[in-house]
């Protein structure tokens, strides 16, 4: 049995569901960039067909290769990719743009050129964080008013559990699908100070879209004082339901339950 909601992800949606299309209608130039070629699994094709991203993929020629994916294709250095984007933005005639960036360095199976063994996750994660930190420094220096949203696709299943060994993601368990997302603003007249604001209620793409809506007019970048509580309060909540073609995992009375292949609900072993 194929789960109905999962298959609907791959069907056309209402026009208001396409975030980047809606931003384009508001005057934002659409950009698409990746640190890989997007060919494996038809990923680039899916982004175009299911995400409505029709803009040309940013030029990748001459980018240094940092890793090789499990299919042997290059994963480019993310700082080089981001710096190329920033250089392009500074030449852009339209000062408003919306960019979708998909990056692969933390995916399972990536290895360093000339080495067949999967590269250590901690090394790859530290490199990515260092590159993002360096890019954020340059972005702040540029003076551009930018909202950066980082959303992981899924966890890496670095630790196994009683249902799945390390690295296995056949069942979308909470430890795999409950991931931290982040939003950071640059070029603000009154930047946020102190500890980051934590949004702890169950949240998903609707909350992120709402944050984009609240920031899209750009006024918070030039205000003398930003009401951060108002900006981050009363965001849409999404009940935690994780689903793929064969399994559904939900939270019920604070505990995870799983249904496999349309069978009965059973507690997910803790």
Rosetta silent file (secondary structure, phi, psi, omega in degrees, C-alpha in Angstrom):
SEQUENCE: XXXXXXXXXXXXXXXXXXXXXXXXXXXXXXXXXXXXXXXXXXXXXXXXXXXXXXXXXXXXXXXXXXXXXXXXXXXXXXXXXXXXXXXXXXXXXXXXXXXXXXXXXXXXXXXXXXXXXXXXXXXXXXXXXXXXXXXXXXXXXXXXXXXXXXXXXXXXXXXXXXXXXXXXXXXXXXXXXXXXXXXXXXXXXXXXXXXXXXXXXXXXXXXXXXXXXXXXXXXXXXXXXXXXXXXXXXXXXXXXXXXXXXXXXXXXXXXXXXXXXXXXXXXXXX
SCORE:     score description
SCORE:     0.000 S_00000001
   1 L     0.000  128.275  176.277    0.000    0.000    0.000 S_00000001
   2 L   -94.529  132.760 -177.928    1.341    3.417   -0.972 S_00000001
   3 L   -73.028  133.731 -173.493    0.470    6.202    1.436 S_00000001
   4 H   -61.760  -45.648 -176.413   -1.757    8.849   -0.077 S_00000001
   5 H   -64.222  -38.325 -179.134   -0.065   11.884    1.473 S_00000001
   6 H   -62.950  -45.153 -178.737    3.379   10.749    0.350 S_00000001
   7 H   -66.012  -30.406 -179.222    2.308   10.348   -3.280 S_00000001
   8 H   -67.051  -20.949  176.032    0.621   13.763   -3.196 S_00000001
   9 L   -60.109  -25.520 -175.284    4.030   15.358   -2.636 S_00000001
  10 L  -104.449   16.706  175.807    4.767   14.496   -6.251 S_00000001
  11 L  -109.385  155.922  177.655    1.518   15.870   -7.666 S_00000001
  12 L   -58.071  143.141  179.582    0.882   19.461   -8.776 S_00000001
  13 L  -112.336  171.692  175.758   -0.151   21.763   -5.922 S_00000001
  14 L   -63.261  150.308 -175.190   -2.176   24.967   -5.784 S_00000001
  15 H   -57.473  -33.552 -177.313   -0.298   27.995   -7.087 S_00000001
  16 H   -70.426   -8.787 -179.573   -0.143   29.633   -3.655 S_00000001
  17 H   -83.371  -12.634 -175.204    1.948   26.689   -2.403 S_00000001
  18 L   -93.364   98.698 -172.525    4.970   27.553   -4.557 S_00000001
  19 H   -58.073  -47.491 -175.113    7.037   29.908   -2.410 S_00000001
  20 H   -71.174  -32.611  174.124    9.571   30.929   -5.047 S_00000001
  21 H   -62.937  -42.463 -179.493    6.888   31.523   -7.683 S_00000001
  22 H   -67.072  -37.075  175.823    5.076   33.807   -5.273 S_00000001
  23 H   -65.664  -36.819  177.714    8.279   35.687   -4.486 S_00000001
  24 H   -62.853  -38.747  178.641    8.858   36.100   -8.235 S_00000001
  25 H   -65.694  -24.022  177.633    5.391   37.644   -8.566 S_00000001
  26 L   -87.798    3.059  175.135    6.425   40.141   -5.885 S_00000001
  27 L   102.664    9.149  178.714    9.415   41.181   -7.990 S_00000001
  28 L   -89.065  125.352  174.610   12.173   38.908   -6.689 S_00000001
  29 E   -67.943  132.694 -176.435   14.519   37.505   -9.327 S_00000001
  30 E   -91.131  131.745  176.404   14.677   33.721   -8.942 S_00000001
  31 E  -126.857  150.061  179.290   18.056   31.971   -8.696 S_00000001
  32 E  -132.791  125.948  176.144   18.957   28.285   -8.432 S_00000001
  33 E  -142.800  152.123  179.524   22.310   26.936   -7.316 S_00000001
  34 E  -142.756  158.338  173.465   23.730   23.618   -6.151 S_00000001
  35 L   -99.660   22.311  179.449   27.115   22.282   -5.111 S_00000001
  36 L  -151.702  175.302 -174.811   26.491   19.200   -7.306 S_00000001
  37 L   -84.303  -11.310  176.361   25.118   18.455  -10.782 S_00000001
  38 L    74.172   10.384 -175.134   21.659   17.404   -9.594 S_00000001
  39 L   -83.563  -33.202 -175.459   21.562   14.386  -11.898 S_00000001
  40 H   -63.928  129.993  179.999   21.399   11.543   -9.350 S_00000001
  41 H    66.342   12.430 -178.721   17.815   10.401   -8.825 S_00000001
  42 H    64.023   34.145 -173.705   16.674   13.151  -11.190 S_00000001
  43 H   -60.596  -47.755 -178.669   16.954   15.682   -8.361 S_00000001
  44 H   -61.740  -39.651  177.477   17.252   18.773  -10.560 S_00000001
  45 H   -61.697  -41.110  178.923   14.317   17.542  -12.651 S_00000001
  46 H   -65.895  -40.079  178.454   12.254   17.104   -9.464 S_00000001
  47 H   -60.590  -39.123  179.826   13.133   20.598   -8.257 S_00000001
  48 H   -71.884  -46.638 -174.391   11.898   21.973  -11.564 S_00000001
  49 H   -76.217  -40.207 -174.545    8.768   19.824  -11.844 S_00000001
  50 H   -98.268  -20.290 -179.534    7.706   19.729   -8.177 S_00000001
  51 H  -107.766   -7.051  178.806    9.140   22.999   -6.912 S_00000001
  52 L    70.982   19.116 -179.112    8.462   25.199   -9.911 S_00000001
  53 L   -87.611  100.920 -176.961   12.110   26.327  -10.103 S_00000001
  54 L  -103.605   -3.166 -179.266   12.650   27.134  -13.773 S_00000001
  55 L   -68.217  154.987 -177.514   15.592   29.515  -13.478 S_00000001
  56 L   -66.765  140.280  176.956   18.904   28.422  -14.959 S_00000001
  57 E   -65.523  132.133 -178.804   21.285   26.509  -12.672 S_00000001
  58 L   -56.813  139.174 -178.029   24.136   28.794  -11.615 S_00000001
  59 L   -54.838  129.828 -178.495   27.322   28.200  -13.602 S_00000001
  60 L  -109.920    1.021 -175.651   29.556   25.588  -11.949 S_00000001
  61 L   -63.950  134.900  176.938   32.528   25.695  -14.320 S_00000001
  62 L    82.198   -1.469  178.707   35.893   26.078  -12.593 S_00000001
  63 L   -72.356  138.152  178.697   34.585   25.445   -9.080 S_00000001
  64 L   -69.952  141.122  178.318   37.004   23.409   -6.914 S_00000001
  65 E   -86.260  123.879  179.512   35.883   19.878   -6.026 S_00000001
  66 E   -95.240  -37.435 -176.976   35.763   19.278   -2.262 S_00000001
  67 E  -143.817  167.370  168.705   34.244   15.785   -2.213 S_00000001
  68 E  -114.896  136.286  177.211   32.948   13.077   -4.504 S_00000001
  69 L   -72.446  170.927 -177.673   29.402   11.825   -4.078 S_00000001
  70 L   -63.754  -19.323  176.232   28.711    8.092   -3.767 S_00000001
  71 L   -92.684    6.900  176.323   28.025    8.024   -7.526 S_00000001
  72 L    87.323   -3.292  179.775   31.450    9.572   -8.217 S_00000001
  73 L   -81.003  153.602 -175.429   30.157   12.993   -9.268 S_00000001
  74 E   -72.474  143.649  167.261   31.810   16.110   -7.801 S_00000001
  75 E  -111.919  114.022 -171.059   30.556   17.968   -4.741 S_00000001
  76 E   -78.054  157.435  178.205   31.945   21.473   -5.105 S_00000001
  77 L   -61.741  121.603 -172.378   33.490   23.605   -2.381 S_00000001
  78 H   -69.026  -33.515  177.955   30.562   25.407   -0.765 S_00000001
  79 H   -65.247  -38.390  177.455   32.433   28.595    0.094 S_00000001
  80 H   -64.959  -40.838  178.287   33.454   28.914   -3.558 S_00000001
  81 H   -63.192  -47.015 -177.938   29.838   28.367   -4.656 S_00000001
  82 H   -66.158  -38.865  178.315   28.518   30.936   -2.179 S_00000001
  83 H   -66.629  -34.878  176.182   31.159   33.508   -3.073 S_00000001
  84 H   -65.229  -39.839  176.859   30.282   33.102   -6.758 S_00000001
  85 H   -61.334  -45.697 -177.328   26.651   33.740   -5.857 S_00000001
  86 H   -63.278  -40.372  177.689   27.584   36.867   -3.878 S_00000001
  87 H   -63.170  -39.242  178.051   29.681   38.205   -6.747 S_00000001
  88 H   -67.081  -37.781  179.081   26.751   37.632   -9.103 S_00000001
  89 H   -62.899  -36.660 -177.606   24.341   39.368   -6.740 S_00000001
  90 H   -71.149  -18.460  176.304   26.523   42.461   -6.688 S_00000001
  91 H   -96.015   -7.301 -173.722   26.264   42.632  -10.499 S_00000001
  92 L   -68.267  134.066  179.034   22.523   41.969  -10.509 S_00000001
  93 L   -69.220  -40.284  178.610   20.366   44.749  -11.935 S_00000001
  94 L   -86.523  124.115 -176.476   17.437   43.829   -9.672 S_00000001
  95 L   -76.142  -10.954 -179.079   18.350   44.394   -6.027 S_00000001
  96 L  -110.204  126.448  179.587   15.745   41.861   -4.873 S_00000001
  97 E  -145.520  158.345  175.341   16.315   38.151   -5.433 S_00000001
  98 E  -130.690  121.528 -173.706   15.309   34.769   -3.979 S_00000001
  99 E  -117.907  131.588  171.020   17.822   31.920   -4.258 S_00000001
 100 E  -101.176  123.483 -178.357   17.344   28.192   -3.672 S_00000001
 101 E  -123.947  119.478  175.995   20.642   26.493   -2.773 S_00000001
 102 E  -107.988  127.625 -176.679   20.901   22.717   -2.336 S_00000001
 103 L  -129.464  145.552 -166.738   24.129   21.426   -0.818 S_00000001
 104 L  -113.744   -1.074 -166.872   25.383   17.865   -0.366 S_00000001
 105 L   -60.648  -23.695 -177.821   28.539   17.641    1.803 S_00000001
 106 L   -93.648    0.814  179.403   26.805   15.921    4.734 S_00000001
 107 L   -66.461  148.920  179.577   25.082   13.262    2.623 S_00000001
 108 L   -64.170  139.875  175.351   25.941    9.631    3.307 S_00000001
 109 L    93.917   -7.629  176.848   28.585    8.104    1.043 S_00000001
 110 L   -66.958  140.809  179.186   30.541   11.258    0.232 S_00000001
 111 E  -141.029  158.186  178.443   34.289   10.671    0.113 S_00000001
 112 L   -74.447  146.484  178.784   37.424   12.686   -0.536 S_00000001
 113 L   -53.871  132.374  179.807   38.926   12.390   -4.039 S_00000001
 114 L    85.576   -1.595  179.670   41.257    9.403   -4.231 S_00000001
 115 L  -124.367  126.351 -176.686   39.789    7.796   -1.101 S_00000001
 116 L   -82.231  -26.336 -177.084   37.064    5.155   -1.372 S_00000001
 117 L   -71.352  141.347  176.749   36.033    5.220    2.298 S_00000001
 118 L   -56.744  132.276 -178.558   33.183    7.529    3.309 S_00000001
 119 L   -66.777  144.165 -178.904   34.616   10.758    4.720 S_00000001
 120 L   -56.959  130.483 -176.268   34.243   11.267    8.468 S_00000001
 121 H   -61.335  -43.500 -177.110   30.985   13.063    9.224 S_00000001
 122 H   -61.593  -40.300  179.082   32.474   15.294   11.910 S_00000001
 123 H   -63.631  -44.309 -179.858   35.203   16.517    9.545 S_00000001
 124 H   -65.806  -41.087 -179.605   32.651   17.293    6.833 S_00000001
 125 H   -64.994  -43.179 -179.867   30.309   19.021    9.285 S_00000001
 126 H   -63.556  -40.670  178.497   33.095   21.178   10.734 S_00000001
 127 H   -62.644  -43.667  179.978   34.237   22.160    7.235 S_00000001
 128 H   -63.794  -45.199  179.519   30.703   23.135    6.253 S_00000001
 129 H   -62.865  -39.572  177.936   30.167   25.196    9.411 S_00000001
 130 H   -63.344  -40.452 -179.708   33.518   26.940    8.898 S_00000001
 131 H   -68.089  -42.038  177.461   32.573   27.746    5.293 S_00000001
 132 H   -63.257  -40.426  179.059   29.158   29.068    6.275 S_00000001
 133 H   -62.715  -43.563  178.858   30.755   31.189    8.997 S_00000001
 134 H   -64.355  -41.357  179.051   33.274   32.633    6.529 S_00000001
 135 H   -65.783  -42.540  179.433   30.512   33.347    4.009 S_00000001
 136 H   -61.039  -35.904  176.871   28.313   34.996    6.639 S_00000001
 137 H   -62.194  -45.128  179.043   31.225   37.287    7.528 S_00000001
 138 H   -67.002  -37.723  179.857   31.556   38.334    3.872 S_00000001
 139 H   -63.987  -41.361  177.984   27.793   38.719    3.544 S_00000001
 140 H   -64.681  -41.233  178.632   27.699   41.061    6.535 S_00000001
 141 H   -62.749  -32.474 -175.689   30.597   43.072    5.102 S_00000001
 142 H   -66.981  -22.904 -178.716   28.771   43.425    1.776 S_00000001
 143 L    80.496   -1.067  179.813   25.989   45.419    3.416 S_00000001
 144 L   -68.467  144.355  177.504   23.329   43.494    1.503 S_00000001
 145 L   -89.559  108.079 -171.108   20.003   43.010    3.263 S_00000001
 146 E  -135.142  138.348  170.226   19.589   39.227    3.284 S_00000001
 147 E  -108.302  117.782  179.442   17.444   36.646    5.057 S_00000001
 148 E  -104.671  127.651  178.397   19.178   33.248    5.120 S_00000001
 149 E  -119.893  123.796 -179.877   17.066   30.157    5.848 S_00000001
 150 E  -113.964  120.510 -178.646   18.792   26.804    6.435 S_00000001
 151 E  -130.111  110.770  175.738   16.607   23.673    6.352 S_00000001
 152 L   -67.417  146.376  177.099   18.154   20.179    6.503 S_00000001
 153 L   -69.571  -45.118  178.938   16.479   17.541    4.348 S_00000001
 154 L  -168.511  167.546  175.892   16.776   14.893    7.065 S_00000001
 155 L   -74.092  166.231 -175.948   19.099   13.639    9.772 S_00000001
 156 L   -90.714   -1.466 -177.607   22.048   11.389    8.989 S_00000001
 157 L    51.577   45.204 -179.391   21.054    8.468   11.225 S_00000001
 158 L   -64.810  -31.411  176.261   24.559    8.517   12.697 S_00000001
 159 L  -111.585  136.963  175.688   23.278    6.474   15.620 S_00000001
 160 L   -80.989  176.410  173.108   21.078    3.442   15.188 S_00000001
 161 L  -139.259 -165.160 -174.906   18.151    2.473   17.393 S_00000001
 162 L   -74.027  -12.325  178.342   16.209   -0.696   18.169 S_00000001
 163 L  -101.484  -32.715 -172.610   14.486   -0.599   14.762 S_00000001
 164 L  -139.420  139.853  177.127   17.292    0.528   12.446 S_00000001
 165 L   -76.237  166.405  177.944   21.062    0.284   12.407 S_00000001
 166 L   -53.872  134.066  178.042   23.270    3.348   11.968 S_00000001
 167 L    89.481  -12.877 -178.862   22.920    4.828    8.482 S_00000001
 168 L   -91.080  132.544 -177.183   19.580    3.152    7.728 S_00000001
 169 L  -131.067   32.413 -179.523   16.660    5.506    7.022 S_00000001
 170 L   -66.956  -33.434  178.070   13.933    3.164    5.764 S_00000001
 171 L  -109.025  123.652 -176.486   11.634    4.228    8.612 S_00000001
 172 L   -76.740   73.252 -176.919   11.343    8.015    9.139 S_00000001
 173 L   -70.484  161.097 -178.762   11.876    7.926   12.900 S_00000001
 174 H   -56.659  -36.272 -178.286   11.786   11.125   15.008 S_00000001
 175 H   -68.075  -18.969  179.054   15.579   11.190   15.391 S_00000001
 176 H   -94.080  -38.503 -171.983   15.895   11.330   11.584 S_00000001
 177 H   -97.860  -14.626  176.070   13.039   13.674   10.678 S_00000001
 178 L   -91.289   98.527 -172.773   13.102   16.135   13.603 S_00000001
 179 L  -120.840  153.144  178.847   15.890   18.434   12.458 S_00000001
 180 L   -81.132  128.487  172.467   16.994   21.949   13.474 S_00000001
 181 E  -106.916  157.413 -177.635   16.243   24.734   10.999 S_00000001
 182 E  -140.334  147.266  176.751   17.753   28.200   11.262 S_00000001
 183 E  -129.633  132.894  179.549   17.020   31.758   10.114 S_00000001
 184 E  -138.922  138.304 -179.913   19.555   34.596   10.174 S_00000001
 185 E  -107.157  141.698  179.223   19.261   38.206    9.016 S_00000001
 186 E  -125.931  152.435  175.970   22.097   40.291    7.561 S_00000001
 187 L    76.006   27.442 -177.119   22.447   43.986    6.813 S_00000001
 188 L   -90.005  143.982  174.428   20.099   45.134    9.561 S_00000001
 189 L   -68.285  -37.175  179.924   20.115   48.601   11.085 S_00000001
 190 L  -126.364   77.417 -177.228   19.144   47.046   14.455 S_00000001
 191 L   -65.552  155.927  178.296   20.455   43.457   14.450 S_00000001
 192 L   -68.030  138.110  179.142   19.316   40.959   17.060 S_00000001
 193 L  -120.823  155.437  179.642   21.593   40.775   20.089 S_00000001
 194 L    90.587 -163.828 -176.602   22.013   38.115   22.732 S_00000001
 195 L   -66.828  149.360  176.247   21.151   34.436   22.549 S_00000001
 196 L   -58.362  152.265  176.892   19.330   33.106   19.480 S_00000001
 197 L   -84.064  122.921  178.571   15.543   32.930   19.675 S_00000001
 198 L   -94.988  129.390  173.080   14.383   29.317   20.003 S_00000001
 199 L  -106.162  105.122 -169.356   11.053   28.303   18.482 S_00000001
 200 L   -96.536  -14.836 -179.640   10.245   25.108   20.326 S_00000001
 201 L   -71.710  156.063 -178.254    6.695   24.329   19.224 S_00000001
 202 L   -60.028  117.795 -172.600    6.318   21.718   16.441 S_00000001
 203 L  -132.454  153.641  177.018    7.079   23.643   13.265 S_00000001
 204 L  -146.517 -147.182 -172.477    7.620   22.906    9.598 S_00000001
 205 H   -66.028  -27.374  178.163    7.565   24.656    6.228 S_00000001
 206 H   -64.406  -38.219  178.359    4.442   26.693    7.030 S_00000001
 207 H   -66.245  -41.069  178.941    6.274   28.404    9.899 S_00000001
 208 H   -65.564  -43.465  178.364    9.233   29.184    7.649 S_00000001
 209 H   -61.081  -38.750  178.848    6.939   30.523    4.916 S_00000001
 210 H   -65.472  -39.271  175.742    5.202   32.725    7.488 S_00000001
 211 H   -62.083  -40.046  176.977    8.560   34.134    8.615 S_00000001
 212 H   -62.248  -44.426  179.146    9.349   34.929    4.973 S_00000001
 213 H   -58.770  -42.487 -177.375    5.970   36.669    4.625 S_00000001
 214 H   -70.071  -22.129 -177.354    6.636   38.770    7.727 S_00000001
 215 H  -103.374   -9.506 -165.133   10.045   39.842    6.433 S_00000001
 216 L   -66.829  -24.997  179.428    9.339   40.153    2.709 S_00000001
 217 L   -77.689   -9.125  174.131    8.598   43.897    2.671 S_00000001
 218 L    79.459   -0.336 -174.712   12.125   44.524    3.980 S_00000001
 219 H   -65.011  -32.727 -176.496   11.062   47.025    6.643 S_00000001
 220 H   -66.527  -18.550  178.758   12.715   45.147    9.512 S_00000001
 221 H   -73.583  -24.050 -174.200   16.116   45.745    7.908 S_00000001
 222 L  -113.503   -1.695 -179.939   15.792   49.518    8.263 S_00000001
 223 L   -70.594  147.389  176.930   13.810   49.889   11.504 S_00000001
 224 L   -69.073  -28.490  179.747   15.482   51.551   14.488 S_00000001
 225 L  -147.173  130.332 -178.620   14.114   48.778   16.691 S_00000001
 226 L  -102.733  131.659  175.724   12.779   45.353   15.685 S_00000001
 227 L   -84.257   87.726 -174.778   10.011   43.669   17.670 S_00000001
 228 H   -66.612  -32.548  179.080   11.575   40.202   17.634 S_00000001
 229 H   -64.852  -42.729  177.926    8.849   38.739   19.821 S_00000001
 230 H   -65.333  -39.514 -178.752    6.172   39.843   17.358 S_00000001
 231 H   -62.129  -36.514 -171.067    8.233   38.544   14.425 S_00000001
 232 H  -108.095    1.849 -178.700    8.599   35.061   15.904 S_00000001
 233 L   -92.060  156.663  174.061    5.335   34.612   17.848 S_00000001
 234 L    55.012   40.223  174.633    2.171   32.784   16.773 S_00000001
 235 L   -78.293  152.161  178.453    3.806   30.958   13.888 S_00000001
 236 L   -58.123  136.075  176.416    1.838   28.077   12.320 S_00000001
 237 L  -101.776  147.566 -179.049    2.350   24.804   14.145 S_00000001
 238 L  -128.366  121.162  178.321    2.594   21.449   12.379 S_00000001
 239 L   -62.405  138.400 -177.578    1.940   18.152   14.140 S_00000001
 240 L   -72.000  103.890  173.543    4.935   15.820   13.734 S_00000001
 241 E  -127.106  122.626 -179.631    4.010   13.260   11.064 S_00000001
 242 E  -115.494  134.213 -171.610    6.829   11.594    9.125 S_00000001
 243 E  -148.290  140.458  166.568    6.034    9.551    6.062 S_00000001
 244 L  -131.865 -164.271 -173.952    7.631    7.792    3.109 S_00000001
 245 L   -66.173  -22.105 -172.328    6.309    5.268    0.597 S_00000001
 246 L  -122.222  -11.482 -173.360    6.235    2.417    3.122 S_00000001
 247 E  -144.382  148.990  173.604    6.035    3.832    6.641 S_00000001
 248 E  -129.452  134.241  177.105    4.295    6.512    8.710 S_00000001
 249 E  -123.915  128.526  178.288    5.513    7.717   12.115 S_00000001
 250 E  -128.704  166.000  171.927    3.376    9.926   14.370 S_00000001
 251 E  -103.255  129.751  177.441    3.502   11.203   17.941 S_00000001
 252 E  -135.692  119.776 -177.261    0.637   10.095   20.189 S_00000001
 253 L    52.017   42.299  174.547    0.486   11.105   23.847 S_00000001
 254 L    79.771    5.935 -179.418    4.151   12.029   23.720 S_00000001
 255 E  -128.200  145.981 -179.653    5.339    8.735   22.240 S_00000001
 256 E   -80.230  139.657  174.360    6.179    7.751   18.646 S_00000001
 257 E  -125.385  149.868 -177.114    4.068    5.172   16.818 S_00000001
 258 E  -128.754  144.427  172.396    4.807    3.558   13.463 S_00000001
 259 E  -126.098  124.499 -177.516    2.670    1.947   10.767 S_00000001
 260 E  -106.775  127.545  174.540    4.415   -0.183    8.146 S_00000001
 261 L    51.695   40.200  176.073    2.894   -0.865    4.716 S_00000001
 262 L    75.467   12.359 -178.898   -0.600    0.136    5.812 S_00000001
 263 L   -81.637 -156.150 -178.656   -0.644   -2.270    8.777 S_00000001
 264 L   -78.956  154.113  173.681   -1.512   -1.652   12.415 S_00000001
 265 L   -75.529  131.429  176.801   -0.085    1.169   14.507 S_00000001
 266 E  -133.753  151.160  177.011    2.542   -0.065   16.960 S_00000001
 267 E   -59.869  137.387  174.857    4.787    1.825   19.417 S_00000001
 268 L   -75.593  123.019 -175.155    8.139    2.744   17.898 S_00000001
 269 L   -57.619  128.427 -179.808   10.713    0.883   20.054 S_00000001
 270 L  -100.434    0.000    0.000   12.576    3.286   22.334 S_00000001
